[in-house]
Structure formats: C-alpha cells, structure tokens
Amino acid sequence: MSKAIVSSLYDSDVFKMACRQFDQAADAISLPEEIRDRTKYPRRCLAVALPIKRDDGTVTVFEGYRVQHNLSTGPAKGGIRFHQDVTIGEVAALSMWMSWKCSLAGLPYGGAKGGVIVDPRQLSESELERLSRRYMQEIAPFIGPHVDVPAPDVGTNEKIMGWMMDTYSNHLGRNEPACVTGKPISLGGSQGRREATGAGVAYLVKRYLEDLNIPVAGATVAIQGFGNVGGETALALAGYGAKIIAISDYTTGIHNARGIDVKKALAFLQSQKVLRDFDGGEAITNEQLLGLDCTVLVPAALERVITAEIAAGLRCRVLAEAANGPTTFSADKILEQRGDIEVIPDVLCNAGGVIVSYFEWLQNLQNFYWDRDEVLQKLFVILDRAKSSVEYQKRKFKFSRRLAALTLGIQRVAEAKQSRGLFP
Ligand code: NAD
C-alpha cells in the first residue's frame, strides 16, 4: 500500500483537528485505504497577492487564498473569510467541513473556502471595496457557477458579495449572478438567505429540544458571537419564545438573566458597530459566557473556542454549533465522556446557510425566483431529512452525533470518488 506524500502546506492546529476528525470517521466506517487520502486532502488551492491603493495614496499588499477540497460531487461551495488570523491551513480545514456539510445535506456540491488576511474594520469602505474586487479578480479564473461558488463568512457580507458579483460579471462581459451567493436581493440574492444560517440553527435547536421534551418557550440561551449567524439565531430563537440571556462579540459579553432585548441589541450594534457599552445587561467575558448555566449554548464566532478545560465546565443541556469547528478534538472526548450535553455538530447545525445558498444558485440559473415562505419551508424539509439520517446513523452504529454526521458526509464523497475512478 503506498502512503500519501503529505505536504506541510496546510500545517496548523485547525487543519490537524479536521484531519483527526476525518481519520476517526474513516476508521469508524472502515473506509478502504485506497480511497482515504483522496477523500481527505484538499484537491487544489490558490494563493493570491492583493495590492490595494489606500485612501492616503500608499499601497498595501494583502494575501488571500481559495482552497477547493472536493469537486467530485459538483461545483465546490464555501464562504470567504476576511479576518486578521486567516491562514491557509484554517481555510483548508473549513473547506473540508464544507465538503462533509454539503454531502450530509444531499446538495450537489463539493466543498471549498476562501480567506484574506485582513482586519476589515481597519479599512475604509472604499478600501474594502477595492480589496473585495481585487480578490475576486484574482480568483476569477479559478471559480465560476459550475466550478466553485463563493459566499459570505466571517468578516464578509451581502455588500461584499455584490461587489464580487459585479467584478466577476465585468470580467466575463455579461451578468453572471450565479457566481456567488449571499448577494443583495437586487442582484439576484435569495429571499431568506441573510437569516438562513441562524434560522436553520434555531429550527434544529427547537427540534432537538422537542426530542428532549424541553419546551423551547422559556428555554435559556447564551450565544457567543453576535454577527450574521449569532444575531439571526438570537432573533429566531426569541421568536420561538426562548429567553436570550447572554450575547457577545470580540469586544465584550452581555449577560441578563431576565432576557436580553435582541432587537435593541441589534439596533445598538448597527449604530455603534460593537456591543461594548450596550446597556441591556452586565458585562461579562466571552469565557464566562461559555460557562453560563443555560438550556442552550450557541458558539457562533470562531473555531476552537471550546477547549477541554471549557468543555469540562460547560453547564448547558444542548450545545448548538453555529460556528464551524468550535469544539476541539480533546473537548469532544470530554463531552462524550460526560454524556449529559446534546451536541448538534457544526456540519448539521449551521447547514442552513449553504442550503439556502444552493436555492439562491438554483434561482439564478433558472431566472425564476421564490418567495421567503417557500425558501424557509424547503430549508426546513432538508434540515429535517439531514437530522433524521444523523439520528438513524447514531442509533444504528452507537456513534456520537458528530461521528454520525461526519461518517454520512464522508461516505458519500468517498463513494463518488470511487465511482468516478482515477483520471486518466
Ligand atoms: P460575522 O463576521 O458576521 O460575525 C462574527 C461574530 O463573532 C462577530 O460578532 C464578532 O465580533 C465575533 N467574534 C469574532 N472574534 C471573536 C472572539 N475572539 N470572541 C468572541 N466573539 C468573536 O460572521 P458569521 O458569518 O456570523 O460567522 C460566524 C460563524 O458561523 C463562523 O464560524 C462561520 O464560519 C460560521 N458560518 C457562517 C455562515 C454564514 O452564512 N455566514 C454559514 C455557516 C457557518
């Protein structure tokens, strides 16, 4: 048996974590050796230098990446992250998780992810536009509606997707809305896409609470990260009657045992950009938030925040992973040993975003647009189906819920690769 030549390109803690998850899942389903490395490692990546003229006339060169993990099950799909701590290893890990997520949800997509090393808050609006356009210009030959379709992630949003769609369309010489998803509605974005990830997280939390016979009305919820996903999760869960007792961003946490007024917090954020000084509760640290006594804890910021130490001290009944990769491998072992916390793993929990991105892409390709109710109804059908298959796999093989979700996702990608064979 030949061993893979593994490059050090992606070497990082988060990539190692994604690989360990893969190895554990591959062992659990006895994935044949000859298909393992092909399924595990990213197919290809692109690194780009992005020279941007600053408002003061100087030039700064940023660095960006696009990693396509798998193209065997359809065009690759995955967000673009703008954050100062982006590394190519992180982008590669996120691209792997996109492959398993799309596969678990039964979407005709492979997995990808992109990133630029930049703190977008340090750029003016026009600098951000130039960076977004330049990044798209550089990756344009590498992506496309039938190759790889980007979307928003941490630090990017609808407006940025609009600039990117415009840049790609200009590059092509015609309108091509299907080149990215998460666009403004006026440019072919889908009804319901902005809230899709959070709405999906909230829906699954509601369904799992039903399974546990815990009424969602009155359940207490703590959410780390109050961006697109955290904010929409809070709104949707509050809409179901849950009490949001804590929220946070990178500047502070806010705790209020009587319940936070989510709309007021969102309005504050809109005007002040950060939660610091929000008077809807008392200030706490992000670490204190994770340890709060609550029904549901929702990490919705970055990966690897729930370490072994934090896992041992968690006081929630349900851990709903809205963020990608929030729980480290060793923390996962502790949660399994404890057995008192229901984990809704990331590849299932936050799949609402890519599912509605798929709807957006379909609507763009067909030039036929759906209303919001239709979008959300179809979203919940797919989430229910994915949840049922995870629960079946979990029961059948006595797996943890994460292992059940990962094995389902990985199996389909591996089967597609095996059926397609090697070229030539
Ligand atoms: P966002 O940029 O809109 O929000 C990120 C939030 O996290 C902000 O409130 C930010 O202040 C906070 N944050 C950043 N660093 C933090 C830290 N060190 N401690 C505490 N809070 C911190 O990003 P988003 O789109 O909401 O993405 C959040 C998570 O959800 C990411 O893991 C992303 O990969 C995942 N996700 C996003 C989507 C999507 O559709 N946007 C879909 C699936 C998964």
Coordinates of C-alpha atoms and ligand atoms in Angstrom, one line a residue:
M1 CA 0.0 0.0 0.0
S2 CA 1.5 3.3 -1.0
K3 CA 1.5 6.1 1.6
A4 CA 0.5 9.6 0.8
I5 CA 3.1 12.3 0.5
V6 CA 1.7 14.9 2.8
S7 CA 2.9 18.4 2.3
S8 CA 3.3 20.9 5.1
L9 CA 1.3 23.5 3.2
Y10 CA -1.8 23.4 5.5
D11 CA 0.0 22.6 8.7
S12 CA -1.9 24.2 11.6
D13 CA -3.9 23.1 14.7
V14 CA -7.2 23.6 13.0
F15 CA -6.3 21.5 9.9
K16 CA -4.9 18.8 12.2
M17 CA -8.2 18.8 14.0
A18 CA -10.2 18.4 10.8
C19 CA -7.8 15.6 9.8
R20 CA -8.2 13.8 13.1
Q21 CA -12.0 14.0 12.8
F22 CA -11.7 12.5 9.3
D23 CA -9.4 9.7 10.5
Q24 CA -11.7 8.8 13.3
A25 CA -14.7 8.8 11.0
A26 CA -12.9 6.8 8.3
D27 CA -11.9 4.2 10.8
A28 CA -15.4 4.0 12.2
I29 CA -16.8 3.1 8.8
S30 CA -13.8 1.1 7.7
L31 CA -13.3 3.4 4.7
P32 CA -11.0 1.5 2.2
E33 CA -7.3 2.6 2.4
E34 CA -7.1 3.3 -1.3
I35 CA -9.8 6.0 -1.1
R36 CA -8.8 7.6 2.2
D37 CA -6.2 10.2 1.2
R38 CA -8.0 11.2 -1.9
T39 CA -11.1 11.9 0.1
K40 CA -9.2 13.6 3.0
Y41 CA -6.9 16.1 1.4
P42 CA -7.9 19.3 -0.5
R43 CA -7.8 18.9 -4.2
R44 CA -6.2 22.2 -5.1
C45 CA -5.6 25.7 -3.8
L46 CA -4.7 29.2 -5.0
A47 CA -2.8 31.9 -3.1
V48 CA -3.1 35.4 -4.3
A49 CA -1.3 38.7 -3.6
L50 CA -3.7 41.7 -3.5
P51 CA -2.1 45.1 -3.9
I52 CA -4.6 47.8 -2.8
K53 CA -4.3 51.5 -3.1
R54 CA -5.1 53.0 0.3
D55 CA -7.0 56.3 0.8
D56 CA -3.7 58.1 1.7
G57 CA -2.2 57.0 -1.7
T58 CA 0.1 54.3 -0.3
V59 CA -0.2 50.7 -1.5
T60 CA -0.6 47.7 0.8
V61 CA -0.4 44.1 -0.4
F62 CA -2.7 41.7 1.3
E63 CA -2.6 37.9 0.9
G64 CA -5.6 35.7 0.1
Y65 CA -6.5 32.1 -0.6
R66 CA -9.1 29.8 -2.1
V67 CA -9.0 26.1 -1.3
Q68 CA -11.1 23.6 -3.2
H69 CA -11.3 20.5 -1.2
N70 CA -13.6 18.4 -3.3
L71 CA -15.0 18.8 -6.8
S72 CA -16.3 15.2 -7.3
T73 CA -19.8 15.8 -6.1
G74 CA -20.5 19.0 -8.0
P75 CA -19.1 22.6 -8.1
A76 CA -17.3 23.5 -4.9
K77 CA -19.1 25.7 -2.5
G78 CA -17.9 27.7 0.5
G79 CA -17.6 31.1 2.1
I80 CA -14.9 33.8 2.0
R81 CA -13.5 35.0 5.4
F82 CA -11.9 38.4 5.9
H83 CA -10.0 38.2 9.2
Q84 CA -6.6 39.0 10.5
D85 CA -5.9 35.5 11.8
V86 CA -6.7 33.7 8.5
T87 CA -4.2 31.0 7.5
I88 CA -4.2 28.7 4.5
G89 CA -4.4 25.8 7.0
E90 CA -7.6 27.3 8.5
V91 CA -9.1 27.8 5.1
A92 CA -8.2 24.2 4.1
A93 CA -9.9 22.9 7.3
L94 CA -13.0 24.9 6.6
S95 CA -13.1 23.6 3.0
M96 CA -13.1 20.0 4.3
W97 CA -16.0 20.7 6.6
M98 CA -17.9 22.3 3.7
S99 CA -17.5 19.0 1.7
W100 CA -19.0 16.9 4.6
K101 CA -21.7 19.5 5.2
C102 CA -22.9 19.7 1.6
S103 CA -22.8 15.9 1.3
L104 CA -24.7 15.4 4.5
A105 CA -27.4 17.8 3.3
G106 CA -27.5 16.0 -0.1
L107 CA -26.6 19.1 -2.0
P108 CA -25.0 18.7 -5.5
Y109 CA -21.8 20.5 -4.3
G110 CA -18.2 19.8 -3.3
G111 CA -16.5 21.9 -0.6
A112 CA -14.3 25.0 -0.7
K113 CA -13.4 28.0 1.3
G114 CA -11.6 31.3 0.8
G115 CA -9.9 33.8 3.0
V116 CA -7.9 37.1 3.1
I117 CA -5.6 38.0 5.9
V118 CA -7.1 41.4 6.8
D119 CA -9.0 43.0 9.7
P120 CA -11.8 44.6 7.6
R121 CA -12.6 47.0 10.4
Q122 CA -9.3 48.7 9.8
L123 CA -10.2 49.5 6.2
S124 CA -12.4 52.4 4.9
E125 CA -15.5 51.4 2.9
S126 CA -13.7 52.3 -0.4
E127 CA -10.6 50.3 0.6
L128 CA -12.8 47.3 1.5
E129 CA -14.4 47.6 -1.9
R130 CA -11.1 47.7 -3.7
L131 CA -9.8 44.7 -1.7
S132 CA -13.0 42.7 -2.4
R133 CA -12.9 43.4 -6.1
R134 CA -9.2 42.6 -6.4
Y135 CA -9.6 39.3 -4.6
M136 CA -12.4 38.3 -7.0
Q137 CA -10.4 39.5 -10.0
E138 CA -7.5 37.2 -8.9
I139 CA -9.6 34.1 -8.2
A140 CA -12.0 34.6 -11.2
P141 CA -10.2 32.1 -13.4
F142 CA -10.3 29.5 -10.6
I143 CA -14.1 29.8 -9.8
G144 CA -17.5 30.1 -11.6
P145 CA -21.1 28.9 -11.4
H146 CA -20.2 25.4 -12.4
V147 CA -16.7 25.2 -10.8
D148 CA -16.8 26.9 -7.4
V149 CA -19.3 29.3 -5.9
P150 CA -18.2 31.5 -3.0
A151 CA -20.5 33.0 -0.3
P152 CA -20.1 35.2 2.8
D153 CA -18.4 34.1 6.0
V154 CA -16.8 35.9 9.0
G155 CA -16.0 39.5 8.1
T156 CA -17.8 39.5 4.7
N157 CA -21.5 40.3 3.9
E158 CA -24.1 40.9 1.2
K159 CA -22.5 44.2 0.1
I160 CA -19.1 42.5 -0.5
M161 CA -20.8 39.6 -2.4
G162 CA -22.5 42.3 -4.5
W163 CA -19.1 43.9 -5.4
M164 CA -17.7 40.4 -6.1
M165 CA -20.6 39.5 -8.4
D166 CA -20.1 42.8 -10.3
T167 CA -16.4 42.2 -10.7
Y168 CA -16.9 38.7 -12.0
S169 CA -19.6 39.8 -14.3
N170 CA -17.5 42.6 -15.7
H171 CA -14.6 40.1 -16.2
L172 CA -17.0 37.9 -18.2
G173 CA -18.7 40.7 -20.1
R174 CA -22.2 39.7 -19.1
N175 CA -24.3 39.4 -16.0
E176 CA -23.5 36.2 -14.0
P177 CA -25.3 36.3 -10.7
A178 CA -24.7 32.5 -10.1
C179 CA -21.0 33.1 -9.5
V180 CA -21.5 33.9 -5.8
T181 CA -24.4 33.5 -3.3
G182 CA -25.4 35.7 -0.3
K183 CA -25.9 38.7 -2.7
P184 CA -28.3 41.6 -2.1
I185 CA -31.8 40.7 -3.3
S186 CA -31.5 43.4 -6.0
L187 CA -28.6 41.5 -7.6
G188 CA -30.3 38.1 -7.6
G189 CA -29.9 37.2 -3.9
S190 CA -32.5 34.9 -2.4
Q191 CA -35.2 35.8 0.0
G192 CA -34.3 34.3 3.3
R193 CA -30.5 34.0 2.6
R194 CA -29.5 36.6 5.1
E195 CA -31.2 34.9 8.0
A196 CA -30.8 31.3 6.7
T197 CA -27.9 30.1 8.8
G198 CA -29.4 31.5 12.1
A199 CA -32.9 30.3 11.1
G200 CA -31.6 26.8 10.5
V201 CA -29.7 26.8 13.8
A202 CA -32.8 27.9 15.7
Y203 CA -35.0 25.4 13.9
L204 CA -32.7 22.5 14.8
V205 CA -32.4 23.7 18.4
K206 CA -36.2 23.7 18.6
R207 CA -36.5 20.2 17.1
Y208 CA -33.8 18.8 19.4
L209 CA -35.5 20.4 22.4
E210 CA -38.7 18.7 21.3
D211 CA -36.9 15.4 21.3
L212 CA -35.7 16.1 24.9
N213 CA -39.2 17.2 26.0
I214 CA -37.9 20.6 26.9
P215 CA -40.3 23.4 25.8
V216 CA -38.4 26.0 23.6
A217 CA -40.6 28.7 25.1
G218 CA -38.7 29.8 28.2
A219 CA -35.5 27.9 27.4
T220 CA -32.5 30.0 28.2
V221 CA -29.9 30.6 25.5
A222 CA -26.3 32.0 25.6
I223 CA -24.8 33.0 22.2
Q224 CA -21.1 33.7 21.6
G225 CA -20.7 35.9 18.5
F226 CA -23.3 38.3 17.5
G227 CA -22.6 38.7 13.8
N228 CA -24.8 37.4 10.9
V229 CA -25.2 33.9 12.4
G230 CA -25.4 34.8 16.1
G231 CA -27.7 37.7 15.6
E232 CA -30.2 35.8 13.4
T233 CA -30.1 32.8 15.7
A234 CA -31.0 35.0 18.6
L235 CA -33.8 36.6 16.7
A236 CA -35.3 33.3 15.5
L237 CA -35.0 31.6 19.0
A238 CA -36.5 34.7 20.7
G239 CA -39.3 34.4 18.1
Y240 CA -39.9 30.8 19.3
G241 CA -40.2 32.2 22.8
A242 CA -36.8 31.3 24.1
K243 CA -35.0 33.7 26.5
I244 CA -31.7 35.0 25.3
I245 CA -29.7 35.5 28.5
A246 CA -26.2 36.3 27.0
I247 CA -24.7 37.5 23.8
S248 CA -21.1 38.6 22.9
D249 CA -18.8 39.9 20.2
Y250 CA -15.0 40.3 20.2
T251 CA -15.2 43.4 22.5
T252 CA -17.4 42.0 25.3
G253 CA -20.1 39.7 26.6
I254 CA -23.5 40.9 27.9
H255 CA -25.5 38.9 30.5
N256 CA -29.0 39.5 31.6
A257 CA -30.8 36.7 33.5
R258 CA -34.2 38.4 32.7
G259 CA -33.6 38.2 29.0
I260 CA -31.8 40.5 26.5
D261 CA -33.9 42.6 24.1
V262 CA -32.5 41.2 20.9
K263 CA -33.9 43.8 18.6
K264 CA -32.5 46.6 20.8
A265 CA -29.0 44.9 20.8
L266 CA -29.1 44.6 17.0
A267 CA -30.1 48.3 16.7
F268 CA -27.2 49.2 19.1
L269 CA -24.8 47.2 17.0
Q270 CA -26.0 48.8 13.8
S271 CA -25.1 52.3 15.1
Q272 CA -22.1 51.5 17.3
K273 CA -20.6 48.6 15.3
V274 CA -19.6 46.7 18.6
L275 CA -21.5 45.5 21.7
R276 CA -19.2 47.3 24.2
D277 CA -21.2 49.7 26.3
F278 CA -24.6 48.1 25.4
D279 CA -26.7 48.7 28.5
G280 CA -29.0 45.7 28.1
G281 CA -27.3 43.7 30.8
E282 CA -24.0 43.5 32.7
A283 CA -20.7 43.0 31.0
I284 CA -19.0 39.5 31.2
T285 CA -16.1 37.9 29.4
N286 CA -16.5 35.5 26.5
E287 CA -15.1 32.8 28.7
Q288 CA -17.7 33.5 31.4
L289 CA -20.4 33.4 28.7
L290 CA -19.4 29.9 27.7
G291 CA -19.6 28.6 31.3
L292 CA -23.1 30.1 32.0
D293 CA -25.9 27.8 33.3
C294 CA -28.4 27.7 30.3
T295 CA -30.5 25.3 28.3
V296 CA -28.7 26.0 25.0
L297 CA -25.2 27.3 24.4
V298 CA -24.5 28.6 20.8
P299 CA -20.9 29.2 19.8
A300 CA -21.3 31.5 16.7
A301 CA -17.9 33.1 16.4
L302 CA -14.7 31.3 15.5
E303 CA -13.3 27.8 15.7
R304 CA -11.6 26.0 18.7
V305 CA -13.2 28.1 21.5
I306 CA -14.5 25.1 23.4
T307 CA -11.3 23.6 24.7
A308 CA -11.0 20.6 27.0
E309 CA -10.9 22.8 30.0
I310 CA -14.0 24.7 29.0
A311 CA -15.9 21.5 28.0
A312 CA -15.4 20.2 31.5
G313 CA -17.1 23.3 32.9
L314 CA -20.0 23.7 30.5
R315 CA -23.4 24.0 32.1
C316 CA -25.7 23.8 29.1
R317 CA -28.1 20.9 28.1
V318 CA -27.6 21.5 24.3
L319 CA -24.5 22.7 22.5
A320 CA -25.6 24.0 19.1
E321 CA -22.5 24.6 17.0
A322 CA -23.4 27.5 14.8
A323 CA -19.8 28.3 14.2
N324 CA -17.6 25.9 12.2
G325 CA -15.2 23.8 14.3
P326 CA -15.9 25.5 17.7
T327 CA -15.1 22.3 19.7
T328 CA -11.6 20.9 19.8
F329 CA -10.9 17.2 19.4
S330 CA -10.0 16.8 23.1
A331 CA -13.0 18.8 24.2
D332 CA -15.2 16.5 22.1
K333 CA -13.8 13.5 24.0
I334 CA -14.8 15.1 27.3
L335 CA -18.3 15.9 26.1
E336 CA -18.6 12.2 25.1
Q337 CA -17.5 11.0 28.5
R338 CA -19.8 13.5 30.3
G339 CA -22.8 12.3 28.2
D340 CA -25.1 15.0 29.7
I341 CA -24.9 17.5 26.8
E342 CA -26.6 17.0 23.4
V343 CA -24.2 18.3 20.7
I344 CA -25.7 19.5 17.4
P345 CA -22.5 19.3 15.4
D346 CA -21.5 22.1 13.1
V347 CA -21.9 20.2 9.8
L348 CA -25.5 19.7 10.6
C349 CA -26.3 22.7 12.9
N350 CA -25.2 25.6 10.5
A351 CA -26.1 23.8 7.2
G352 CA -29.0 26.3 6.7
G353 CA -26.6 28.8 5.2
V354 CA -25.3 26.6 2.4
I355 CA -28.8 25.1 1.8
V356 CA -30.3 28.5 1.0
S357 CA -27.2 29.4 -0.9
Y358 CA -28.0 26.4 -3.1
F359 CA -31.5 27.7 -3.5
E360 CA -30.1 31.1 -4.5
W361 CA -27.8 29.5 -7.1
L362 CA -30.7 27.5 -8.5
Q363 CA -32.9 30.6 -8.8
N364 CA -30.1 32.4 -10.6
L365 CA -29.5 29.6 -13.0
Q366 CA -33.2 29.3 -13.7
N367 CA -34.0 33.0 -13.6
F368 CA -37.1 32.0 -11.5
Y369 CA -37.4 33.5 -8.1
W370 CA -39.2 32.1 -5.0
D371 CA -40.8 33.9 -2.0
R372 CA -39.5 33.8 1.5
D373 CA -42.0 31.2 2.8
E374 CA -41.1 28.8 0.1
V375 CA -37.4 29.2 0.8
L376 CA -37.8 28.6 4.5
Q377 CA -40.2 25.8 4.1
K378 CA -37.8 24.0 1.7
L379 CA -34.9 24.7 4.1
F380 CA -36.7 23.0 7.0
V381 CA -37.6 20.0 4.9
I382 CA -33.9 19.4 4.1
L383 CA -32.8 20.1 7.6
D384 CA -35.3 17.6 9.0
R385 CA -34.1 15.0 6.5
A386 CA -30.5 15.5 7.4
K387 CA -31.4 15.4 11.1
S388 CA -33.3 12.1 10.7
S389 CA -30.4 10.5 8.8
V390 CA -27.9 11.6 11.5
E391 CA -30.2 10.2 14.3
Y392 CA -30.6 6.9 12.4
Q393 CA -26.8 6.6 11.9
K394 CA -26.2 7.5 15.5
R395 CA -28.6 4.8 16.8
K396 CA -27.6 2.1 14.3
F397 CA -23.8 2.3 15.0
K398 CA -23.9 3.7 18.5
F399 CA -21.9 6.7 17.3
S400 CA -21.7 10.1 18.9
R401 CA -23.9 12.6 16.9
R402 CA -20.8 14.3 15.4
L403 CA -19.4 10.9 14.3
A404 CA -22.7 10.0 12.8
A405 CA -22.9 13.3 10.8
L406 CA -19.3 13.1 9.7
T407 CA -19.4 9.5 8.6
L408 CA -22.5 10.2 6.5
G409 CA -20.9 13.2 4.9
I410 CA -17.6 11.5 4.2
Q411 CA -19.1 8.3 2.9
R412 CA -20.9 10.0 0.1
V413 CA -17.9 11.9 -1.0
A414 CA -15.7 8.8 -0.9
E415 CA -18.4 6.8 -2.9
A416 CA -18.5 9.5 -5.6
K417 CA -14.7 9.5 -5.9
Q418 CA -14.7 5.7 -6.1
S419 CA -17.4 5.6 -8.7
R420 CA -15.7 8.2 -10.8
G421 CA -12.3 6.4 -10.7
L422 CA -8.9 8.0 -11.2
F423 CA -8.2 10.1 -14.3
P424 CA -6.6 9.0 -16.6
Ligands
NAD1 P1 -19.7 37.6 11.3 O1 -18.4 38.2 10.9 O2 -20.9 38.2 10.8 O3 -19.7 37.6 12.9 C1 -18.7 37.0 13.7 C2 -19.0 37.4 15.2 O4 -18.1 36.8 16.0 C3 -18.9 38.9 15.5 O5 -19.9 39.3 16.4 C4 -17.5 39.0 16.1 O6 -17.4 40.2 16.9 C5 -17.5 37.8 16.9 N1 -16.1 37.4 17.2 C6 -15.0 37.4 16.4 N2 -13.9 37.0 17.2 C7 -14.4 36.7 18.4 C8 -13.8 36.3 19.6 N3 -12.5 36.0 19.6 N4 -14.5 36.1 20.7 C9 -15.9 36.4 20.6 N5 -16.5 36.8 19.5 C10 -15.8 37.0 18.4 O7 -19.5 36.1 10.9 P2 -20.7 35.0 10.7 O8 -21.0 34.9 9.2 O9 -21.8 35.2 11.7 O10 -19.9 33.6 11.1 C11 -19.8 33.1 12.4 C12 -19.5 31.6 12.4 O11 -20.5 31.0 11.7 C13 -18.2 31.3 11.7 O12 -17.7 30.1 12.3 C14 -18.7 30.9 10.3 O13 -17.7 30.1 9.6 C15 -20.0 30.2 10.6 N6 -20.9 30.1 9.5 C16 -21.3 31.2 8.8 C17 -22.3 31.1 7.8 C18 -22.9 32.2 7.1 O14 -23.8 32.0 6.3 N7 -22.4 33.5 7.3 C19 -22.7 29.8 7.5 C20 -22.3 28.7 8.2 C21 -21.4 28.8 9.2

